[in-house]
mmCIF file with all atom_site columns, C-alpha atoms in Angstrom:
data_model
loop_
_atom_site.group_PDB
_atom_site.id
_atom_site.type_symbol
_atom_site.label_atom_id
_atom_site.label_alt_id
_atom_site.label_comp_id
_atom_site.label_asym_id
_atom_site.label_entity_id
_atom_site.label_seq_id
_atom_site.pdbx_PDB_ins_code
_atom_site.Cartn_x
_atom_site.Cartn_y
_atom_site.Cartn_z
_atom_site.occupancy
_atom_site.B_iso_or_equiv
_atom_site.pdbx_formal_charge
_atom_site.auth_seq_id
_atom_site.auth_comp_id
_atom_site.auth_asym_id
_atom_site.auth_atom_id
_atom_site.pdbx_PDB_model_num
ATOM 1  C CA . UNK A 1 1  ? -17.325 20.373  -19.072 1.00 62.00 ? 136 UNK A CA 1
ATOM 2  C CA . UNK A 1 2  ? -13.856 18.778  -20.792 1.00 80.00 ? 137 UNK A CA 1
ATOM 3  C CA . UNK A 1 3  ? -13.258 17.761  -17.647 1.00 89.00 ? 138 UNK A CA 1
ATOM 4  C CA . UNK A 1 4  ? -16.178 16.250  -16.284 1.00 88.00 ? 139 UNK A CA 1
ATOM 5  C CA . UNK A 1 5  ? -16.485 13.772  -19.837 1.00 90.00 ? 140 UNK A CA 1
ATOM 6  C CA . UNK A 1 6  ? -13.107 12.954  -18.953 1.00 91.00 ? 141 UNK A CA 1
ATOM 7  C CA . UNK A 1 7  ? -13.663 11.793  -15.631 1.00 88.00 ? 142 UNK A CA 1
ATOM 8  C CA . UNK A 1 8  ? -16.831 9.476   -16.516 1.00 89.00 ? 143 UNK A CA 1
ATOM 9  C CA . UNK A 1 9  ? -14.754 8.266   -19.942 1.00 92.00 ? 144 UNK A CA 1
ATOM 10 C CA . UNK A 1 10 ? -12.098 6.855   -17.151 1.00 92.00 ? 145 UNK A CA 1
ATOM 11 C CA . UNK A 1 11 ? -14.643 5.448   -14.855 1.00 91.00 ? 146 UNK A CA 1
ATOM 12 C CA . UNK A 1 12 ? -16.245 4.270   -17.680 1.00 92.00 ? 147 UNK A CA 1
ATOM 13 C CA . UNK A 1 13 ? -12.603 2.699   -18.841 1.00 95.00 ? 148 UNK A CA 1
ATOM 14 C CA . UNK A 1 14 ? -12.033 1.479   -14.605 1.00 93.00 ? 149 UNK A CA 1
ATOM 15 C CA . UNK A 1 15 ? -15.471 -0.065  -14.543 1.00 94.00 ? 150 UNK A CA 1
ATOM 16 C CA . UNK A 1 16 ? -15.169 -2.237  -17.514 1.00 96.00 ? 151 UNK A CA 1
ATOM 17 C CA . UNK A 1 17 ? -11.621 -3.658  -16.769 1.00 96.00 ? 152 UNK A CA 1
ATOM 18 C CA . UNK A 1 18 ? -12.983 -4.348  -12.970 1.00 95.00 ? 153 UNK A CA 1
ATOM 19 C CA . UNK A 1 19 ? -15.819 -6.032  -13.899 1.00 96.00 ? 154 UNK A CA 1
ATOM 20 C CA . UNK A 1 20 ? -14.145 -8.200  -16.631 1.00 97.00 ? 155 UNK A CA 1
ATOM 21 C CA . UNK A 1 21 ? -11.708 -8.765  -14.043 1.00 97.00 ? 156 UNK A CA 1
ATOM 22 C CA . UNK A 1 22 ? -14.213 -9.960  -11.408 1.00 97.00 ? 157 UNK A CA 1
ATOM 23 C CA . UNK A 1 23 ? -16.353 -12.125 -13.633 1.00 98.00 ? 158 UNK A CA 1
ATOM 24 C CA . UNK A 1 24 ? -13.429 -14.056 -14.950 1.00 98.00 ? 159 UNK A CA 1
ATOM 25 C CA . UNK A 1 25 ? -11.906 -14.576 -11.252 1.00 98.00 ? 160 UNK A CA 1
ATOM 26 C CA . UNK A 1 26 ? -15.795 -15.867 -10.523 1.00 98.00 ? 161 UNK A CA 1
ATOM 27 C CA . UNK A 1 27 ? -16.153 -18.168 -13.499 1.00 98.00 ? 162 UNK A CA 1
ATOM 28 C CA . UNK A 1 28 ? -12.939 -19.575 -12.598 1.00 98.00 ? 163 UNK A CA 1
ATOM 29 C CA . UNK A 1 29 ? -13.907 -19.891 -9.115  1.00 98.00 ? 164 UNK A CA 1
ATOM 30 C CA . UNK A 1 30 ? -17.215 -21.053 -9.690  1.00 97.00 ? 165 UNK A CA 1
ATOM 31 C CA . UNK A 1 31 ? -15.912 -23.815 -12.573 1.00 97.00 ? 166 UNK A CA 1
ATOM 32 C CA . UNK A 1 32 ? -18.441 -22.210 -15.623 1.00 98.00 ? 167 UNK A CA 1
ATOM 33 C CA . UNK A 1 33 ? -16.535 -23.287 -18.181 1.00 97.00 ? 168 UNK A CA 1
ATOM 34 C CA . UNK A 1 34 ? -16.967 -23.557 -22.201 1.00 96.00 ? 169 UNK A CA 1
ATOM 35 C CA . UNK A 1 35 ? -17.333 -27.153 -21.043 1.00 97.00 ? 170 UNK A CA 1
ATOM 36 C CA . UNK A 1 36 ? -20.815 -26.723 -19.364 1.00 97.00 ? 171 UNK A CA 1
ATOM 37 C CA . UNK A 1 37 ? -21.666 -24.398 -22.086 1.00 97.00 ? 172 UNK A CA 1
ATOM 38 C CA . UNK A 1 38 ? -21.376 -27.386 -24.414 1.00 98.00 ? 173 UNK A CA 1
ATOM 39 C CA . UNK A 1 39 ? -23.210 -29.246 -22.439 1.00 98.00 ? 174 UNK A CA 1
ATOM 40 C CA . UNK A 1 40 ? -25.634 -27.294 -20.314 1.00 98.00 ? 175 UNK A CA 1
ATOM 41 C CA . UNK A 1 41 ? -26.500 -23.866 -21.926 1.00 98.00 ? 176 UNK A CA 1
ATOM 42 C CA . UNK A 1 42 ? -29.327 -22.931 -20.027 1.00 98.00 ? 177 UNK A CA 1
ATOM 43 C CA . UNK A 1 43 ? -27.263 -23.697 -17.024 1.00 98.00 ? 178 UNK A CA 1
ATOM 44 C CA . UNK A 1 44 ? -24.515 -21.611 -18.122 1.00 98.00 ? 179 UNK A CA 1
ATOM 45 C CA . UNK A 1 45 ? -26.180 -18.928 -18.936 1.00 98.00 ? 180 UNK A CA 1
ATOM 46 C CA . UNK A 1 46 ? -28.262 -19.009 -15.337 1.00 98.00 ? 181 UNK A CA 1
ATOM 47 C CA . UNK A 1 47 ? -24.519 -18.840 -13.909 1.00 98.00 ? 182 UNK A CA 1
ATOM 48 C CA . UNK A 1 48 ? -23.351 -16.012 -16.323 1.00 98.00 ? 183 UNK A CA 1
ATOM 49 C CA . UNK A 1 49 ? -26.427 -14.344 -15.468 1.00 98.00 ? 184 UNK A CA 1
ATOM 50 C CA . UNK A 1 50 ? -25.674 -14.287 -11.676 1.00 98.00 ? 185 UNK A CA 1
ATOM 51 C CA . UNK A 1 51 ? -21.640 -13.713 -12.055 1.00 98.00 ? 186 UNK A CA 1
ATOM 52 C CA . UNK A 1 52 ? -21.926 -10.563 -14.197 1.00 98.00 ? 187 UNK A CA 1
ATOM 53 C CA . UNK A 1 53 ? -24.982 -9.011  -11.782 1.00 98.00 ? 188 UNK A CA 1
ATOM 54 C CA . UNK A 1 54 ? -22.901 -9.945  -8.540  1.00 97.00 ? 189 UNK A CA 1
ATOM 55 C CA . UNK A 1 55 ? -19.922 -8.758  -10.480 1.00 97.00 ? 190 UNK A CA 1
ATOM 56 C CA . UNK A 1 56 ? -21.326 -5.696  -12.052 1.00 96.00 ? 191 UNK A CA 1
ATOM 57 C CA . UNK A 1 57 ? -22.728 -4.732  -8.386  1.00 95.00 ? 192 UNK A CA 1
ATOM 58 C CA . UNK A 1 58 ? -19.611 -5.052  -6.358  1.00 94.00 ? 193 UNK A CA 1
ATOM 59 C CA . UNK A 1 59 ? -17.933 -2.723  -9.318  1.00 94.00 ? 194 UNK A CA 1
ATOM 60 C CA . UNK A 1 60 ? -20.998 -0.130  -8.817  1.00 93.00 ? 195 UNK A CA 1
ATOM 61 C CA . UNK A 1 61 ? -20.231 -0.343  -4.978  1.00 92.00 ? 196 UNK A CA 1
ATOM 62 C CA . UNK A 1 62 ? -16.652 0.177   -5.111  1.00 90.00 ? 197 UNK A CA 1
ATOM 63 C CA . UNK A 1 63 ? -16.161 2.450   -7.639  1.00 86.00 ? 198 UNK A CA 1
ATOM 64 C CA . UNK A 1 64 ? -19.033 4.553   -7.871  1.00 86.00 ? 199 UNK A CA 1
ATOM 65 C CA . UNK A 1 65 ? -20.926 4.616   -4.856  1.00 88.00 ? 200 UNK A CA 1
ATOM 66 C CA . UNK A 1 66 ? -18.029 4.650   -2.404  1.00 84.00 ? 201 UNK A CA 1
ATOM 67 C CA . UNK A 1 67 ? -15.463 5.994   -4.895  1.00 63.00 ? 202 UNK A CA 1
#
């Protein structure tokens, strides 16, 4: 069992850093800025909203379902 919480503490650990990763590559990309969080929230958040679930799903695909 030592083993096994290891291996889901470091895909725990992978998933994080790939999803952080991913959703600041797409807010880049995608120009969501602390700008348009000044002056939009609701629009921000509607973006952050679909970067994180389109992030957190390509992390889910690579590393979990395929990994």
């Amino acid at each position: 069992t030592e083993k096994f919480f290891s291996h889901l503490s470091e895909t725990d650990a992978a998933c994080k850093t790939r999803l952080d990763i991913f959703e600041a590559e797409m807010m880049r990309q995608e120009g969501v800025t602390g700008a348009l969080k000044a002056a939009d929230q609701m629009e921000w958040v509607r973006r952050m909203n679909s970067i994180h679930s389109r992030a957190e799903e390509t992390v889910l695909h690579d590393l979990i379902y395929d990994g």
